[in-house]
Amino acid sequence: MRRNPSNTVLTRLQLLMLLLQLLTVKIKVVDSHKVTASLILNHNYPVEEHTVHTPDDYILTIYRIPTSPKRNHQNQTAEKPVVFLQHGILCASDDWIINGPETSLAYMFADAGYDVWLGNARGNTYSRQHKHIHPDTSDFWRFSWHEIGVYDLAAMLDYALAVSQSNSLHFVAHSQGTTTFFVLMSSLPWYNEKMRSVHLLAPIAYMRNHSFILSKLGGIFLGSPSILSWVLGSKELLPITSVQKLMCGHVCSEGSMLKFLCSGLLDFIGGWGSRHLNQTLLKDVCSTHPAGASTSQIIHYLQLYISGDFRQYDHGRAKNEIIYQQPTPPSYNVQNIKCCVDMYYSDNDYMSAVKDVEYLASLLPCVELYRIPFDDWNHYDFLWSNNVKEVINNKIINKMMRYDDFV
C-alpha cells in the first residue's frame, strides 16, 4: 500500500518523540490525589504513571498495571501480552477501574496475566498539559477526536509497546475511544499490524440513526460550519471541579434522597430504562465525570450526524480548501482497517445505534458482532453494569486468551 508523504513525516516524528521518551523514561511515584492511581493502590494492585508526549506537543498521563497480586506465585519476569484500554468522551482512565477489583476490566486483565495500560486523551483530567500552550487559552482546545486518533492514540500505543518490549497488543475501547481507533487505522493503516485483537464497546463512526435528543437539537445549530460553531468551538468543556466532587459526595451517596438525579442523568444520556447499572458506583462516577474535553469534539460528532458520513472536521469551504485541498472534509477510508474487529453493541444505546454499527460492520473486511441480549442495556452499562463481567468482560478475555495460550 502506497503511503502518503505527509503520513511518512508524521510517522518519523512519532518515532523520534518515542525515542526521546525512552531515553529518559522514568516510572513516577504516583500521587495519592490522582484517582486512577490511588484507586489501583487501594485495591492492592501495583501501578505505574507514565508521561507520553505527542508530535504536536501535548503531554498525556497514562497508567500501567504491570501485574496482579493474585499472580505473585507465577513468574513475573516472563513476557506478558499487552492490552491497552481507551476511554470515551468526557471520560478518563478511571472508567476501567471504578467497578472494583472483581468486576472492572482492567483488574480482570491483570489477574489473567496481561500487561495492562490505561490511556488518557488530551484535555481530560490527566492530560491537561502542553509543552508551550496553557490550558486556559483557546489554542490548547483547538482539537477534535481526529487529533486524539492520529496523535494521542498513536503515541500512547507506540509508547506502551516500546516500554513493554512487544510488537503487538490487544486493544479495548469504549465510545469515543472506538472512534479514535477508526480514525487511526483509517488514516495510518500500518497501525493495523500492531493489533493482536480489537474489542470495541458501543462503537461510534457513522451516526445516521443516532437518537440522542440533544444531538438532534444541537445538530440544527452546530452540525454545519457557522458563526455559532466557530464561536463555541475550541473551548474547554465540563472539566471536573472541587465543587462538583463535594456535591457528588452528598447527592449521589447511598441513602441520598436525590440519588435518582445521578442515575437519571446517565439514563438520559446513555439510554432510558436500564436495570443493569451498579447503583453503588454513582458517587464514584459523579466524582470523576465529566472529565473534560474540547467543545470541538462534540461539534465534530454533530457534523457526522448531519452529514451522515464518517469524515474529518468541517471547517467551512474556504478553510477546507486550505487544509484538505477540497471544499468538503475527506471521508475516513474505513476499508483501510484490515485487522479483525469485535464490536459489542445494544438496542438501548442512544449514542451507538444498531443500524449504524451494522452498516459500519458491512464495510469492514474482518468483523464479529456481538449484540447484547438485553433490550434495555445502555451506553454506560458496557462499563458499570452489575452483570458486565458475565455479559462482556469474560467474553473479551476468553477471546483474547485464544491468541495467548501461554498466559
mmCIF file of C-alpha atoms in Angstrom:
data_model
loop_
_atom_site.group_PDB
_atom_site.id
_atom_site.type_symbol
_atom_site.label_atom_id
_atom_site.label_comp_id
_atom_site.label_asym_id
_atom_site.label_seq_id
_atom_site.Cartn_x
_atom_site.Cartn_y
_atom_site.Cartn_z
ATOM 1 C CA MET A 1 0.000 0.000 0.000
ATOM 2 C CA ARG A 2 1.453 3.366 -1.008
ATOM 3 C CA ARG A 3 1.856 5.796 1.863
ATOM 4 C CA ASN A 4 1.100 9.475 1.773
ATOM 5 C CA PRO A 5 4.344 11.520 2.194
ATOM 6 C CA SER A 6 2.747 13.579 4.969
ATOM 7 C CA ASN A 7 1.902 10.361 6.826
ATOM 8 C CA THR A 8 5.523 9.263 6.487
ATOM 9 C CA VAL A 9 6.697 12.536 8.029
ATOM 10 C CA LEU A 10 4.193 12.078 10.857
ATOM 11 C CA THR A 11 5.479 8.563 11.485
ATOM 12 C CA ARG A 12 9.077 9.792 11.670
ATOM 13 C CA LEU A 13 8.090 12.498 14.142
ATOM 14 C CA GLN A 14 6.312 9.926 16.288
ATOM 15 C CA LEU A 15 9.314 7.610 16.252
ATOM 16 C CA LEU A 16 11.643 10.483 17.168
ATOM 17 C CA MET A 17 9.411 11.532 20.051
ATOM 18 C CA LEU A 18 9.182 7.960 21.243
ATOM 19 C CA LEU A 19 12.958 7.518 21.143
ATOM 20 C CA LEU A 20 13.486 10.682 23.195
ATOM 21 C CA GLN A 21 10.936 9.473 25.767
ATOM 22 C CA LEU A 22 12.509 6.054 26.101
ATOM 23 C CA LEU A 23 15.945 7.553 26.639
ATOM 24 C CA THR A 24 14.616 9.368 29.691
ATOM 25 C CA VAL A 25 11.753 7.097 30.751
ATOM 26 C CA LYS A 26 11.084 7.092 34.459
ATOM 27 C CA ILE A 27 8.353 5.476 36.492
ATOM 28 C CA LYS A 28 6.898 8.192 38.678
ATOM 29 C CA VAL A 29 5.873 7.712 42.273
ATOM 30 C CA VAL A 30 2.141 8.280 41.964
ATOM 31 C CA ASP A 31 0.377 10.958 43.964
ATOM 32 C CA SER A 32 -2.452 9.923 46.236
ATOM 33 C CA HIS A 33 -4.741 12.691 44.904
ATOM 34 C CA LYS A 34 -4.887 11.118 41.452
ATOM 35 C CA VAL A 35 -7.990 8.955 41.348
ATOM 36 C CA THR A 36 -6.808 6.255 38.945
ATOM 37 C CA ALA A 37 -3.544 5.746 40.782
ATOM 38 C CA SER A 38 -4.990 5.926 44.286
ATOM 39 C CA LEU A 39 -7.835 3.538 43.491
ATOM 40 C CA ILE A 40 -5.499 0.969 41.980
ATOM 41 C CA LEU A 41 -3.226 1.179 45.017
ATOM 42 C CA ASN A 42 -6.211 0.947 47.367
ATOM 43 C CA HIS A 43 -7.191 -2.263 45.617
ATOM 44 C CA ASN A 44 -3.677 -3.627 46.291
ATOM 45 C CA TYR A 45 -2.547 -3.649 42.675
ATOM 46 C CA PRO A 46 0.766 -2.111 41.573
ATOM 47 C CA VAL A 47 0.506 0.968 39.362
ATOM 48 C CA GLU A 48 2.930 2.994 37.272
ATOM 49 C CA GLU A 49 2.394 6.500 35.953
ATOM 50 C CA HIS A 50 3.941 7.341 32.593
ATOM 51 C CA THR A 51 4.141 10.529 30.559
ATOM 52 C CA VAL A 52 3.672 10.499 26.791
ATOM 53 C CA HIS A 53 4.484 13.425 24.500
ATOM 54 C CA THR A 54 2.572 13.717 21.238
ATOM 55 C CA PRO A 55 4.083 15.004 17.955
ATOM 56 C CA ASP A 56 2.130 18.263 18.441
ATOM 57 C CA ASP A 57 3.471 18.673 21.994
ATOM 58 C CA TYR A 58 0.528 17.648 24.166
ATOM 59 C CA ILE A 59 1.579 15.871 27.356
ATOM 60 C CA LEU A 60 -0.500 12.849 28.318
ATOM 61 C CA THR A 61 -0.546 10.830 31.527
ATOM 62 C CA ILE A 62 -1.187 7.116 31.142
ATOM 63 C CA TYR A 63 -1.212 4.296 33.682
ATOM 64 C CA ARG A 64 0.103 0.772 33.755
ATOM 65 C CA ILE A 65 -0.898 -2.187 35.912
ATOM 66 C CA PRO A 66 2.100 -4.464 35.284
ATOM 67 C CA THR A 67 0.893 -7.443 37.295
ATOM 68 C CA SER A 68 -1.697 -8.729 39.747
ATOM 69 C CA PRO A 69 -1.343 -9.640 43.434
ATOM 70 C CA LYS A 70 -3.281 -12.780 42.570
ATOM 71 C CA ARG A 71 -0.416 -13.984 40.381
ATOM 72 C CA ASN A 72 2.508 -13.485 42.765
ATOM 73 C CA HIS A 73 3.254 -17.195 42.711
ATOM 74 C CA GLN A 74 3.894 -17.084 38.979
ATOM 75 C CA ASN A 75 6.947 -15.950 37.033
ATOM 76 C CA GLN A 76 6.658 -12.169 36.988
ATOM 77 C CA THR A 77 9.656 -11.702 34.681
ATOM 78 C CA ALA A 78 8.089 -13.636 31.820
ATOM 79 C CA GLU A 79 6.984 -11.616 28.801
ATOM 80 C CA LYS A 80 3.306 -10.770 29.020
ATOM 81 C CA PRO A 81 0.856 -9.876 26.274
ATOM 82 C CA VAL A 82 -0.089 -6.206 26.312
ATOM 83 C CA VAL A 83 -3.621 -4.830 26.461
ATOM 84 C CA PHE A 84 -4.441 -1.143 26.028
ATOM 85 C CA LEU A 85 -7.758 0.401 27.142
ATOM 86 C CA GLN A 86 -9.035 3.727 25.792
ATOM 87 C CA HIS A 87 -11.908 5.700 27.350
ATOM 88 C CA GLY A 88 -14.788 7.615 25.784
ATOM 89 C CA ILE A 89 -15.613 11.319 25.542
ATOM 90 C CA LEU A 90 -15.657 13.308 28.809
ATOM 91 C CA CYS A 91 -14.171 10.247 30.473
ATOM 92 C CA ALA A 92 -10.767 9.050 31.639
ATOM 93 C CA SER A 93 -8.765 6.036 32.757
ATOM 94 C CA ASP A 94 -10.975 5.867 35.864
ATOM 95 C CA ASP A 95 -13.673 4.223 33.723
ATOM 96 C CA TRP A 96 -11.883 0.891 33.724
ATOM 97 C CA ILE A 97 -11.342 0.520 37.482
ATOM 98 C CA ILE A 98 -14.176 2.116 39.497
ATOM 99 C CA ASN A 99 -16.311 -1.032 39.240
ATOM 100 C CA GLY A 100 -13.947 -2.698 41.718
ATOM 101 C CA PRO A 101 -11.277 -5.420 41.536
ATOM 102 C CA GLU A 102 -13.672 -8.295 40.918
ATOM 103 C CA THR A 103 -15.577 -6.724 38.037
ATOM 104 C CA SER A 104 -13.521 -3.949 36.408
ATOM 105 C CA LEU A 105 -11.972 -4.975 33.115
ATOM 106 C CA ALA A 106 -8.512 -3.571 33.906
ATOM 107 C CA TYR A 107 -8.158 -5.718 37.036
ATOM 108 C CA MET A 108 -9.557 -8.757 35.303
ATOM 109 C CA PHE A 109 -6.924 -8.393 32.581
ATOM 110 C CA ALA A 110 -4.166 -8.116 35.190
ATOM 111 C CA ASP A 111 -5.496 -11.191 37.009
ATOM 112 C CA ALA A 112 -5.451 -13.084 33.712
ATOM 113 C CA GLY A 113 -1.755 -12.279 33.241
ATOM 114 C CA TYR A 114 -1.834 -9.252 30.952
ATOM 115 C CA ASP A 115 0.351 -6.150 30.976
ATOM 116 C CA VAL A 116 -2.410 -3.540 31.298
ATOM 117 C CA TRP A 117 -2.194 0.053 30.015
ATOM 118 C CA LEU A 118 -4.859 2.745 30.560
ATOM 119 C CA GLY A 119 -4.865 5.676 28.138
ATOM 120 C CA ASN A 120 -5.901 9.298 28.677
ATOM 121 C CA ALA A 121 -6.706 11.616 25.766
ATOM 122 C CA ARG A 122 -5.682 15.252 25.608
ATOM 123 C CA GLY A 123 -7.889 17.614 27.560
ATOM 124 C CA ASN A 124 -9.147 15.226 30.220
ATOM 125 C CA THR A 125 -8.324 15.311 33.924
ATOM 126 C CA TYR A 126 -4.960 13.602 33.473
ATOM 127 C CA SER A 127 -3.819 15.220 30.225
ATOM 128 C CA ARG A 128 -4.273 18.978 30.591
ATOM 129 C CA GLN A 129 -0.711 19.852 29.671
ATOM 130 C CA HIS A 130 1.152 21.105 26.618
ATOM 131 C CA LYS A 131 4.802 21.923 26.108
ATOM 132 C CA HIS A 132 4.064 25.521 25.037
ATOM 133 C CA ILE A 133 0.330 26.272 25.415
ATOM 134 C CA HIS A 134 -1.566 26.848 28.661
ATOM 135 C CA PRO A 135 -4.957 25.086 29.054
ATOM 136 C CA ASP A 136 -6.586 28.419 29.935
ATOM 137 C CA THR A 137 -6.186 29.520 26.302
ATOM 138 C CA SER A 138 -8.395 28.508 23.369
ATOM 139 C CA ASP A 139 -5.336 27.362 21.417
ATOM 140 C CA PHE A 140 -4.964 24.436 23.803
ATOM 141 C CA TRP A 141 -8.501 23.248 22.985
ATOM 142 C CA ARG A 142 -8.163 23.568 19.223
ATOM 143 C CA PHE A 143 -8.570 19.850 18.536
ATOM 144 C CA SER A 144 -11.177 17.202 17.931
ATOM 145 C CA TRP A 145 -11.126 13.427 18.219
ATOM 146 C CA HIS A 146 -9.299 13.372 14.874
ATOM 147 C CA GLU A 147 -6.159 14.674 16.593
ATOM 148 C CA ILE A 148 -6.740 12.293 19.504
ATOM 149 C CA GLY A 149 -6.727 9.444 16.984
ATOM 150 C CA VAL A 150 -3.753 10.300 14.781
ATOM 151 C CA TYR A 151 -1.595 11.887 17.512
ATOM 152 C CA ASP A 152 -2.615 10.775 21.020
ATOM 153 C CA LEU A 153 -3.652 7.199 20.376
ATOM 154 C CA ALA A 154 -0.728 6.537 18.042
ATOM 155 C CA ALA A 155 1.762 7.963 20.554
ATOM 156 C CA MET A 156 0.274 6.066 23.502
ATOM 157 C CA LEU A 157 0.224 2.743 21.654
ATOM 158 C CA ASP A 158 3.812 3.174 20.469
ATOM 159 C CA TYR A 159 4.931 4.073 23.968
ATOM 160 C CA ALA A 160 3.189 1.125 25.642
ATOM 161 C CA LEU A 161 4.614 -1.308 23.094
ATOM 162 C CA ALA A 162 8.124 0.063 23.452
ATOM 163 C CA VAL A 163 8.164 0.023 27.262
ATOM 164 C CA SER A 164 6.608 -3.460 27.299
ATOM 165 C CA GLN A 165 9.075 -4.590 24.623
ATOM 166 C CA SER A 166 6.306 -6.019 22.490
ATOM 167 C CA ASN A 167 5.406 -5.599 18.829
ATOM 168 C CA SER A 168 1.638 -6.058 19.120
ATOM 169 C CA LEU A 169 -1.159 -5.572 21.622
ATOM 170 C CA HIS A 170 -4.815 -6.176 22.342
ATOM 171 C CA PHE A 171 -6.968 -3.063 22.132
ATOM 172 C CA VAL A 172 -10.195 -2.319 24.028
ATOM 173 C CA ALA A 173 -12.156 0.920 23.767
ATOM 174 C CA HIS A 174 -15.490 2.450 24.651
ATOM 175 C CA SER A 175 -17.485 5.100 22.760
ATOM 176 C CA GLN A 176 -15.155 7.897 21.546
ATOM 177 C CA GLY A 177 -12.232 5.552 22.158
ATOM 178 C CA THR A 178 -13.633 3.426 19.337
ATOM 179 C CA THR A 179 -13.964 6.494 17.096
ATOM 180 C CA THR A 180 -10.300 7.331 17.596
ATOM 181 C CA PHE A 181 -9.430 3.737 16.736
ATOM 182 C CA PHE A 182 -11.310 4.013 13.432
ATOM 183 C CA VAL A 183 -9.574 7.341 12.753
ATOM 184 C CA LEU A 184 -6.104 5.948 13.427
ATOM 185 C CA MET A 185 -6.490 2.723 11.454
ATOM 186 C CA SER A 186 -8.073 4.564 8.513
ATOM 187 C CA SER A 187 -5.518 7.382 8.457
ATOM 188 C CA LEU A 188 -2.313 5.496 9.351
ATOM 189 C CA PRO A 189 -3.116 1.943 8.227
ATOM 190 C CA TRP A 190 0.247 0.465 9.212
ATOM 191 C CA TYR A 191 -1.022 0.547 12.793
ATOM 192 C CA ASN A 192 -3.259 -2.377 11.844
ATOM 193 C CA GLU A 193 -0.154 -4.534 12.083
ATOM 194 C CA LYS A 194 0.219 -3.682 15.769
ATOM 195 C CA MET A 195 -3.230 -5.049 16.669
ATOM 196 C CA ARG A 196 -3.408 -8.531 18.155
ATOM 197 C CA SER A 197 -7.149 -8.351 18.782
ATOM 198 C CA VAL A 198 -9.620 -5.464 18.924
ATOM 199 C CA HIS A 199 -12.723 -5.153 21.136
ATOM 200 C CA LEU A 200 -14.918 -2.088 20.690
ATOM 201 C CA LEU A 201 -17.728 -1.335 23.146
ATOM 202 C CA ALA A 202 -20.569 0.898 21.882
ATOM 203 C CA PRO A 203 -18.668 1.761 18.675
ATOM 204 C CA ILE A 204 -19.277 5.133 17.028
ATOM 205 C CA ALA A 205 -18.376 6.096 13.465
ATOM 206 C CA TYR A 206 -21.472 6.603 11.304
ATOM 207 C CA MET A 207 -24.296 8.405 13.119
ATOM 208 C CA ARG A 208 -27.166 8.358 10.647
ATOM 209 C CA ASN A 209 -29.525 6.743 13.162
ATOM 210 C CA HIS A 210 -28.226 8.488 16.272
ATOM 211 C CA SER A 211 -31.175 9.094 18.630
ATOM 212 C CA PHE A 212 -29.893 11.315 21.454
ATOM 213 C CA ILE A 213 -32.300 14.238 21.686
ATOM 214 C CA LEU A 214 -29.589 16.834 22.406
ATOM 215 C CA SER A 215 -27.734 15.726 19.286
ATOM 216 C CA LYS A 216 -30.857 16.281 17.218
ATOM 217 C CA LEU A 217 -31.210 19.790 18.634
ATOM 218 C CA GLY A 218 -27.502 20.562 18.602
ATOM 219 C CA GLY A 219 -27.141 19.356 15.051
ATOM 220 C CA ILE A 220 -29.515 22.089 13.855
ATOM 221 C CA PHE A 221 -27.237 24.855 15.174
ATOM 222 C CA LEU A 222 -23.775 23.263 15.226
ATOM 223 C CA GLY A 223 -23.876 20.404 12.718
ATOM 224 C CA SER A 224 -22.660 22.609 9.857
ATOM 225 C CA PRO A 225 -19.989 25.334 9.854
ATOM 226 C CA SER A 226 -21.426 28.628 11.067
ATOM 227 C CA ILE A 227 -20.543 31.670 13.123
ATOM 228 C CA LEU A 228 -22.025 29.902 16.160
ATOM 229 C CA SER A 229 -19.926 26.767 15.698
ATOM 230 C CA TRP A 230 -16.854 28.964 15.212
ATOM 231 C CA VAL A 231 -17.607 30.910 18.418
ATOM 232 C CA LEU A 232 -18.347 27.800 20.502
ATOM 233 C CA GLY A 233 -15.549 25.647 19.083
ATOM 234 C CA SER A 234 -12.131 25.209 20.716
ATOM 235 C CA LYS A 235 -13.387 25.735 24.268
ATOM 236 C CA GLU A 236 -12.922 23.617 27.380
ATOM 237 C CA LEU A 237 -15.992 21.523 28.080
ATOM 238 C CA LEU A 238 -17.102 20.270 31.505
ATOM 239 C CA PRO A 239 -13.883 19.804 33.473
ATOM 240 C CA ILE A 240 -14.059 18.173 36.879
ATOM 241 C CA THR A 241 -14.269 20.710 39.744
ATOM 242 C CA SER A 242 -13.918 20.609 43.514
ATOM 243 C CA VAL A 243 -17.492 21.898 43.859
ATOM 244 C CA GLN A 244 -18.737 19.006 41.747
ATOM 245 C CA LYS A 245 -16.833 16.487 43.866
ATOM 246 C CA LEU A 246 -18.337 17.958 47.014
ATOM 247 C CA MET A 247 -21.821 17.856 45.534
ATOM 248 C CA CYS A 248 -21.375 14.256 44.381
ATOM 249 C CA GLY A 249 -20.492 13.200 47.899
ATOM 250 C CA HIS A 250 -23.952 14.264 49.044
ATOM 251 C CA VAL A 251 -26.294 13.942 46.061
ATOM 252 C CA CYS A 252 -25.083 10.569 44.747
ATOM 253 C CA SER A 253 -24.213 8.869 48.032
ATOM 254 C CA GLU A 254 -26.050 5.854 49.414
ATOM 255 C CA GLY A 255 -29.218 6.964 51.208
ATOM 256 C CA SER A 256 -29.431 10.340 49.457
ATOM 257 C CA MET A 257 -32.984 11.373 48.562
ATOM 258 C CA LEU A 258 -31.579 12.964 45.401
ATOM 259 C CA LYS A 259 -29.691 9.907 44.198
ATOM 260 C CA PHE A 260 -32.221 9.443 41.403
ATOM 261 C CA LEU A 261 -30.803 12.582 39.763
ATOM 262 C CA CYS A 262 -27.448 10.859 39.271
ATOM 263 C CA SER A 263 -28.837 7.692 37.734
ATOM 264 C CA GLY A 264 -31.376 9.717 35.772
ATOM 265 C CA LEU A 265 -28.654 11.777 34.121
ATOM 266 C CA LEU A 266 -26.817 8.654 32.952
ATOM 267 C CA ASP A 267 -30.090 7.210 31.673
ATOM 268 C CA PHE A 268 -30.884 10.424 29.799
ATOM 269 C CA ILE A 269 -27.513 10.421 28.032
ATOM 270 C CA GLY A 270 -26.961 6.713 27.539
ATOM 271 C CA GLY A 271 -30.436 5.167 27.219
ATOM 272 C CA TRP A 272 -33.508 5.073 29.438
ATOM 273 C CA GLY A 273 -34.756 2.203 31.499
ATOM 274 C CA SER A 274 -31.611 0.252 32.279
ATOM 275 C CA ARG A 275 -31.919 -2.027 35.280
ATOM 276 C CA HIS A 276 -28.284 -3.081 34.999
ATOM 277 C CA LEU A 277 -26.394 -0.050 36.333
ATOM 278 C CA ASN A 278 -24.492 -0.725 39.551
ATOM 279 C CA GLN A 279 -26.109 1.966 41.725
ATOM 280 C CA THR A 280 -23.337 1.811 44.332
ATOM 281 C CA LEU A 281 -20.948 3.322 41.771
ATOM 282 C CA LEU A 282 -22.898 6.545 41.265
ATOM 283 C CA LYS A 283 -20.834 8.537 43.764
ATOM 284 C CA ASP A 284 -17.569 7.417 42.132
ATOM 285 C CA VAL A 285 -18.888 8.055 38.637
ATOM 286 C CA CYS A 286 -20.098 11.517 39.616
ATOM 287 C CA SER A 287 -16.810 12.465 41.303
ATOM 288 C CA THR A 288 -14.737 11.515 38.241
ATOM 289 C CA HIS A 289 -17.082 12.504 35.392
ATOM 290 C CA PRO A 290 -17.286 14.551 33.277
ATOM 291 C CA ALA A 291 -13.505 14.610 32.974
ATOM 292 C CA GLY A 292 -13.197 17.424 30.441
ATOM 293 C CA ALA A 293 -12.920 17.678 26.660
ATOM 294 C CA SER A 294 -12.913 20.218 23.837
ATOM 295 C CA THR A 295 -16.200 21.555 22.532
ATOM 296 C CA SER A 296 -14.860 20.778 19.054
ATOM 297 C CA GLN A 297 -15.138 17.072 19.841
ATOM 298 C CA ILE A 298 -18.886 17.468 20.336
ATOM 299 C CA ILE A 299 -19.222 19.665 17.249
ATOM 300 C CA HIS A 300 -17.371 17.073 15.169
ATOM 301 C CA TYR A 301 -19.860 14.386 16.233
ATOM 302 C CA LEU A 302 -22.770 16.698 15.388
ATOM 303 C CA GLN A 303 -21.254 17.177 11.930
ATOM 304 C CA LEU A 304 -21.266 13.392 11.437
ATOM 305 C CA TYR A 305 -24.922 13.291 12.448
ATOM 306 C CA ILE A 306 -25.915 15.990 9.969
ATOM 307 C CA SER A 307 -23.720 14.822 7.080
ATOM 308 C CA GLY A 308 -24.436 11.106 7.512
ATOM 309 C CA ASP A 309 -20.772 10.457 6.716
ATOM 310 C CA PHE A 310 -17.736 9.468 8.771
ATOM 311 C CA ARG A 311 -15.326 12.221 7.839
ATOM 312 C CA GLN A 312 -12.844 14.775 9.110
ATOM 313 C CA TYR A 313 -13.747 18.073 10.783
ATOM 314 C CA ASP A 314 -15.624 20.554 8.606
ATOM 315 C CA HIS A 315 -14.023 23.992 8.953
ATOM 316 C CA GLY A 316 -16.114 25.591 6.220
ATOM 317 C CA ARG A 317 -15.462 25.717 2.486
ATOM 318 C CA ALA A 318 -12.675 28.325 2.489
ATOM 319 C CA LYS A 319 -10.612 26.708 5.248
ATOM 320 C CA ASN A 320 -11.307 23.211 3.916
ATOM 321 C CA GLU A 321 -9.735 24.259 0.617
ATOM 322 C CA ILE A 322 -6.587 25.255 2.504
ATOM 323 C CA ILE A 323 -6.409 22.237 4.828
ATOM 324 C CA TYR A 324 -7.787 19.455 2.625
ATOM 325 C CA GLN A 325 -7.420 20.969 -0.869
ATOM 326 C CA GLN A 326 -11.138 20.333 -1.413
ATOM 327 C CA PRO A 327 -14.362 22.127 -0.378
ATOM 328 C CA THR A 328 -15.642 19.354 1.907
ATOM 329 C CA PRO A 329 -13.802 17.245 4.508
ATOM 330 C CA PRO A 330 -12.400 13.920 3.267
ATOM 331 C CA SER A 331 -14.137 10.770 4.456
ATOM 332 C CA TYR A 332 -12.203 8.274 6.539
ATOM 333 C CA ASN A 333 -11.349 5.241 4.458
ATOM 334 C CA VAL A 334 -12.560 2.522 6.809
ATOM 335 C CA GLN A 335 -11.589 -0.087 4.216
ATOM 336 C CA ASN A 336 -8.041 0.545 5.462
ATOM 337 C CA ILE A 337 -8.998 -1.200 8.712
ATOM 338 C CA LYS A 338 -7.554 -4.631 7.959
ATOM 339 C CA CYS A 339 -7.265 -6.021 11.491
ATOM 340 C CA CYS A 340 -10.128 -8.144 12.781
ATOM 341 C CA VAL A 341 -12.543 -6.190 14.968
ATOM 342 C CA ASP A 342 -15.056 -7.411 17.562
ATOM 343 C CA MET A 343 -17.864 -4.908 18.115
ATOM 344 C CA TYR A 344 -20.266 -5.032 21.080
ATOM 345 C CA TYR A 345 -23.492 -3.046 20.746
ATOM 346 C CA SER A 346 -27.022 -2.848 22.150
ATOM 347 C CA ASP A 347 -30.588 -1.788 21.354
ATOM 348 C CA ASN A 348 -30.959 0.833 24.090
ATOM 349 C CA ASP A 349 -27.802 2.829 23.346
ATOM 350 C CA TYR A 350 -28.619 6.409 22.321
ATOM 351 C CA MET A 351 -25.051 7.050 21.173
ATOM 352 C CA SER A 352 -24.297 3.900 19.175
ATOM 353 C CA ALA A 353 -27.321 2.919 17.092
ATOM 354 C CA VAL A 354 -27.777 -0.680 15.979
ATOM 355 C CA LYS A 355 -28.215 0.210 12.286
ATOM 356 C CA ASP A 356 -25.099 2.396 12.311
ATOM 357 C CA VAL A 357 -22.953 -0.324 13.875
ATOM 358 C CA GLU A 358 -24.209 -2.915 11.432
ATOM 359 C CA TYR A 359 -23.642 -0.589 8.480
ATOM 360 C CA LEU A 360 -20.061 0.031 9.612
ATOM 361 C CA ALA A 361 -19.564 -3.710 10.003
ATOM 362 C CA SER A 362 -20.646 -4.222 6.378
ATOM 363 C CA LEU A 363 -17.700 -2.050 5.282
ATOM 364 C CA LEU A 364 -15.004 -3.852 7.293
ATOM 365 C CA PRO A 365 -13.159 -6.874 5.902
ATOM 366 C CA CYS A 366 -12.959 -8.776 9.189
ATOM 367 C CA VAL A 367 -15.547 -8.183 11.909
ATOM 368 C CA GLU A 368 -17.521 -10.082 14.515
ATOM 369 C CA LEU A 369 -20.646 -8.536 16.018
ATOM 370 C CA TYR A 370 -21.987 -9.224 19.489
ATOM 371 C CA ARG A 371 -25.434 -7.747 20.186
ATOM 372 C CA ILE A 372 -26.147 -7.561 23.917
ATOM 373 C CA PRO A 373 -29.059 -9.913 24.778
ATOM 374 C CA PHE A 374 -30.925 -7.294 26.855
ATOM 375 C CA ASP A 375 -33.224 -4.742 25.253
ATOM 376 C CA ASP A 376 -32.557 -2.149 27.981
ATOM 377 C CA TRP A 377 -28.736 -2.277 28.008
ATOM 378 C CA ASN A 378 -27.477 1.313 27.558
ATOM 379 C CA HIS A 379 -24.281 3.196 26.714
ATOM 380 C CA TYR A 380 -22.791 3.064 30.207
ATOM 381 C CA ASP A 381 -23.766 -0.487 31.032
ATOM 382 C CA PHE A 382 -20.769 -1.534 28.918
ATOM 383 C CA LEU A 383 -18.640 -0.216 31.791
ATOM 384 C CA TRP A 384 -20.632 -0.131 35.015
ATOM 385 C CA SER A 385 -23.433 -2.663 34.944
ATOM 386 C CA ASN A 386 -23.974 -5.244 37.674
ATOM 387 C CA ASN A 387 -23.545 -8.060 35.169
ATOM 388 C CA VAL A 388 -20.854 -6.611 32.893
ATOM 389 C CA LYS A 389 -18.416 -9.317 33.995
ATOM 390 C CA GLU A 390 -20.626 -12.126 32.751
ATOM 391 C CA VAL A 391 -22.078 -10.357 29.695
ATOM 392 C CA ILE A 392 -18.949 -8.721 28.245
ATOM 393 C CA ASN A 393 -15.711 -8.942 30.233
ATOM 394 C CA ASN A 394 -15.426 -12.727 30.376
ATOM 395 C CA LYS A 395 -16.235 -12.892 26.674
ATOM 396 C CA ILE A 396 -13.438 -10.457 25.799
ATOM 397 C CA ILE A 397 -10.861 -12.202 27.977
ATOM 398 C CA ASN A 398 -11.744 -15.648 26.658
ATOM 399 C CA LYS A 399 -11.413 -14.373 23.097
ATOM 400 C CA MET A 400 -8.057 -12.762 23.836
ATOM 401 C CA MET A 401 -6.668 -15.838 25.526
ATOM 402 C CA ARG A 402 -7.181 -17.818 22.330
ATOM 403 C CA TYR A 403 -4.359 -15.681 20.942
ATOM 404 C CA ASP A 404 -2.262 -16.002 24.117
ATOM 405 C CA ASP A 405 -2.279 -19.625 25.184
ATOM 406 C CA PHE A 406 0.955 -19.017 27.113
ATOM 407 C CA VAL A 407 -0.825 -16.730 29.623
#
